[in-house]
Amino acid sequence: MASVIHIMERYEAGSGLKKALELSRTEVIRQIRESGIRGRGGAGFPTAVKWNLCAAAQSPKKFLVCNADEGEPGTFKDRLLLTERPEALLDGITLGGYAIGAKLGVIYLRAEYAYMKPGLEAALAARREAKLLGKKVLGKDFEFDIEIRMGAGAYVCGEETALIESLEGSRGEPRNRPPYPVNTGLVGAPTSVNNVETLIACAHIMAKGPEWFRKHGTDVSTGSKLLSVSGDCAKPGVYEVAFGTTVSDILKLVGGEGAKAVQVGGASGRTVPAKQFGRKLGFEDLATGGSVIVIGPQRDMLDVAENFLDFFVEESCGQCTPCREGNPKLLEGVLLLKRGKCSVGYLRELQNLGRTMQVASKCGLGQSSANAFLDITEHFRSEILGRVPATKE
Amino acid sequence: MLATERESLRHEIAEMAEKYEHKRDGMMPILEAIQEKYRCVSDFAMQEVARQLGVFPTEVYGVVSFYSFLSTEPRGKFAIRLCRTLSCDFAGKKEVARQLENELGVKFGGTTPDGLFSLEYCNCLGMCDHGPAMLVNNDVYTEVSPELVSEILEKYRRMFGPASQLEEAEAHHG
């Protein structure tokens, strides 16, 4: 299976929006449901369900928030979309706002992408001029505008409730759920938070119909996925592939055949060892926000684990104990392994700690921060245990 | 801080707060604007923001200390942030880091004595296909090599450092 060009197709400004505004809100959501699209940020929640819940909520004020806080290590597909496909994105935000009954869309742009802001502001100004935003969008009885808000450098703000906290002027600490943002979101109003890629896909779906979208992918994971490929490969960059593509197909595509492991889904994702390269991308197997880091045979897997754990120690918001205290413990364990000072018994305890963090942490960050540690200590036992002097398992 | 500087900062904060109707959700844009202009959010600024938005100063401190792009201590005029994520690491981040420290004479986390550069690590910049990557304020640099480091720094020194003052003086007299 090779790469496809699907949601990276050229997009004519306003085309999806025009079609959407001719339909009722329910019909827009029905078409999105028909497409089977699930959130592209990684969690894979069905977009139509989110929009429907938000549309059904009773409130004079609602918001559509575009999550452009692309912070997962190894992910850069939104960088490409924000700079090369802004029209499709702004269409997606606007028609999403129409579907849920919002008057304001907010783009939460990460601080690291501040250089993109002037371009996006210019695109917004052009759309106001072209009546694609404003009091009467395309002459219809629909008022909508889009505002850009900047993040300030916090990975956890990619989590939707932390993002909302940040927009409200607080520390980006995730909230307890329920209540979900679709009921109680930004300033207490129903809010739909959607990924950049999801909103662009929705614009295409409205323009070309749900059938067009289902052309690629599997039954559970419809459509295609943008991958951000980096690391030890000949051709790093953004690729679009159909869901269901295997890891080894991707490696062939990017010139990374010799890899000993592939990190799928970034620091919070899974470390896939060579013997599992037949696994498929998709919500049924390897769910991913799109980050693919190729790890060549020359790399030390403990370096990989240390890099990710350093990251989580720094980015943990500190709110819940498993994540705040667990990550430093795992990092300490990796350093012990590196020095050959970790017994197998202690390693087992650390693995139990990691599994506890997966179930006991409050948000996605803590729940996934032990993934790489657990995968590496399971699949690369010989490599990491080789440094333990004379212990028996 | 001079009394006149305080007064102008107070005025700026009041103006921004007005724009956001003194609502709490104006906090981030206001803090980001202060950080950009003054390179930090000082105690005085935090108190003023709190007063204008009707929250406790500790809450403002909580926000400032949470986000890595906000700081209570002044950063350099040019804040250098080197990406420390795995792909940039694979691409040779360590060597670039070493050379940055050599050229600037400060360690990571430090600021040069002339206040021109501060040096720190940051997490993924989304430039993983062109690593190693770094930001200097909002400018992004990719495929940075140790030998490029001094060139990049020189560019900023020329903009604002003593050299530029010298050039200005020469232009003036010439």
Short mmCIF file of C-alpha atoms in Angstrom, two decimals, chain B residues 11-117:
data_model
loop_
_atom_site.label_atom_id
_atom_site.label_comp_id
_atom_site.label_asym_id
_atom_site.label_seq_id
_atom_site.Cartn_x
_atom_site.Cartn_y
_atom_site.Cartn_z
CA HIS B 11 -1.41 52.16 32.00
CA GLU B 12 -0.72 49.48 29.39
CA ILE B 13 -2.20 46.76 31.56
CA ALA B 14 -5.29 48.86 32.24
CA GLU B 15 -5.76 49.41 28.51
CA MET B 16 -5.46 45.71 27.70
CA ALA B 17 -7.78 44.76 30.54
CA GLU B 18 -10.30 47.21 29.16
CA LYS B 19 -10.12 45.49 25.79
CA TYR B 20 -10.94 42.15 27.42
CA GLU B 21 -13.66 43.73 29.56
CA HIS B 22 -11.67 42.95 32.73
CA LYS B 23 -12.62 39.30 32.32
CA ARG B 24 -10.38 36.50 33.46
CA ASP B 25 -10.21 34.97 29.98
CA GLY B 26 -8.15 37.97 28.94
CA MET B 27 -5.35 36.81 31.24
CA MET B 28 -3.26 34.83 28.72
CA PRO B 29 -3.17 37.44 25.93
CA ILE B 30 -2.34 40.15 28.47
CA LEU B 31 0.47 38.14 30.06
CA GLU B 32 1.83 37.16 26.64
CA ALA B 33 1.92 40.81 25.56
CA ILE B 34 3.74 41.83 28.77
CA GLN B 35 6.23 38.97 28.36
CA GLU B 36 6.93 39.94 24.77
CA LYS B 37 7.56 43.59 25.55
CA TYR B 38 9.35 43.33 28.91
CA ARG B 39 10.84 39.80 28.51
CA CYS B 40 9.29 38.84 31.84
CA VAL B 41 6.18 39.35 33.93
CA SER B 42 7.46 41.18 37.01
CA ASP B 43 5.92 41.09 40.49
CA PHE B 44 4.54 44.52 39.86
CA ALA B 45 2.99 43.45 36.54
CA MET B 46 1.41 40.39 38.16
CA GLN B 47 -0.15 42.54 40.88
CA GLU B 48 -1.52 44.97 38.34
CA VAL B 49 -2.97 42.21 36.16
CA ALA B 50 -4.59 40.70 39.26
CA ARG B 51 -6.09 44.03 40.24
CA GLN B 52 -7.45 44.68 36.77
CA LEU B 53 -8.97 41.22 36.33
CA GLY B 54 -10.27 40.94 39.88
CA VAL B 55 -8.27 37.87 40.90
CA PHE B 56 -5.63 37.26 43.56
CA PRO B 57 -2.00 37.97 42.59
CA THR B 58 -1.15 34.38 43.55
CA GLU B 59 -3.45 33.15 40.81
CA VAL B 60 -1.59 35.24 38.26
CA TYR B 61 1.68 33.89 39.63
CA GLY B 62 0.24 30.38 39.29
CA VAL B 63 -0.39 31.00 35.61
CA VAL B 64 2.95 32.69 34.90
CA SER B 65 4.88 29.89 36.59
CA PHE B 66 2.92 27.18 34.76
CA TYR B 67 3.73 28.11 31.15
CA SER B 68 7.24 27.77 29.82
CA PHE B 69 6.97 30.83 27.54
CA LEU B 70 6.16 33.09 30.51
CA SER B 71 8.76 33.96 33.13
CA THR B 72 9.10 36.03 36.28
CA GLU B 73 12.79 36.69 35.62
CA PRO B 74 13.84 38.59 32.49
CA ARG B 75 14.86 36.47 29.52
CA GLY B 76 17.40 37.67 27.01
CA LYS B 77 16.38 40.10 24.32
CA PHE B 78 16.64 37.04 22.12
CA ALA B 79 15.33 33.91 23.76
CA ILE B 80 16.99 30.85 22.24
CA ARG B 81 15.08 27.60 22.59
CA LEU B 82 16.69 24.41 21.34
CA CYS B 83 14.38 21.47 20.71
CA ARG B 84 15.27 18.54 22.95
CA THR B 85 12.88 15.97 21.46
CA LEU B 86 14.01 12.57 20.19
CA SER B 87 14.17 13.33 16.45
CA CYS B 88 16.26 16.45 16.99
CA ASP B 89 18.36 14.45 19.39
CA PHE B 90 18.98 11.82 16.69
CA ALA B 91 19.84 14.62 14.25
CA GLY B 92 22.65 16.02 16.40
CA LYS B 93 21.11 18.27 19.04
CA LYS B 94 23.88 17.54 21.57
CA GLU B 95 26.63 19.02 19.40
CA VAL B 96 24.55 22.12 18.68
CA ALA B 97 23.84 22.52 22.40
CA ARG B 98 27.54 22.36 23.20
CA GLN B 99 28.42 24.94 20.59
CA LEU B 100 25.65 27.26 21.76
CA GLU B 101 27.10 27.13 25.26
CA ASN B 102 30.58 27.77 23.89
CA GLU B 103 29.55 30.75 21.81
CA LEU B 104 27.40 32.36 24.49
CA GLY B 105 29.53 31.51 27.49
CA VAL B 106 26.47 30.47 29.49
CA LYS B 107 24.89 27.12 30.29
CA PHE B 108 21.34 26.12 29.46
CA GLY B 109 18.98 28.05 31.71
CA GLY B 110 21.28 31.06 31.72
CA THR B 111 21.27 34.54 30.20
CA THR B 112 24.31 36.33 28.84
CA PRO B 113 25.57 39.18 31.08
CA ASP B 114 24.70 41.77 28.42
CA GLY B 115 21.09 40.53 28.54
CA LEU B 116 21.13 39.83 24.82
CA PHE B 117 20.62 36.05 24.78
#
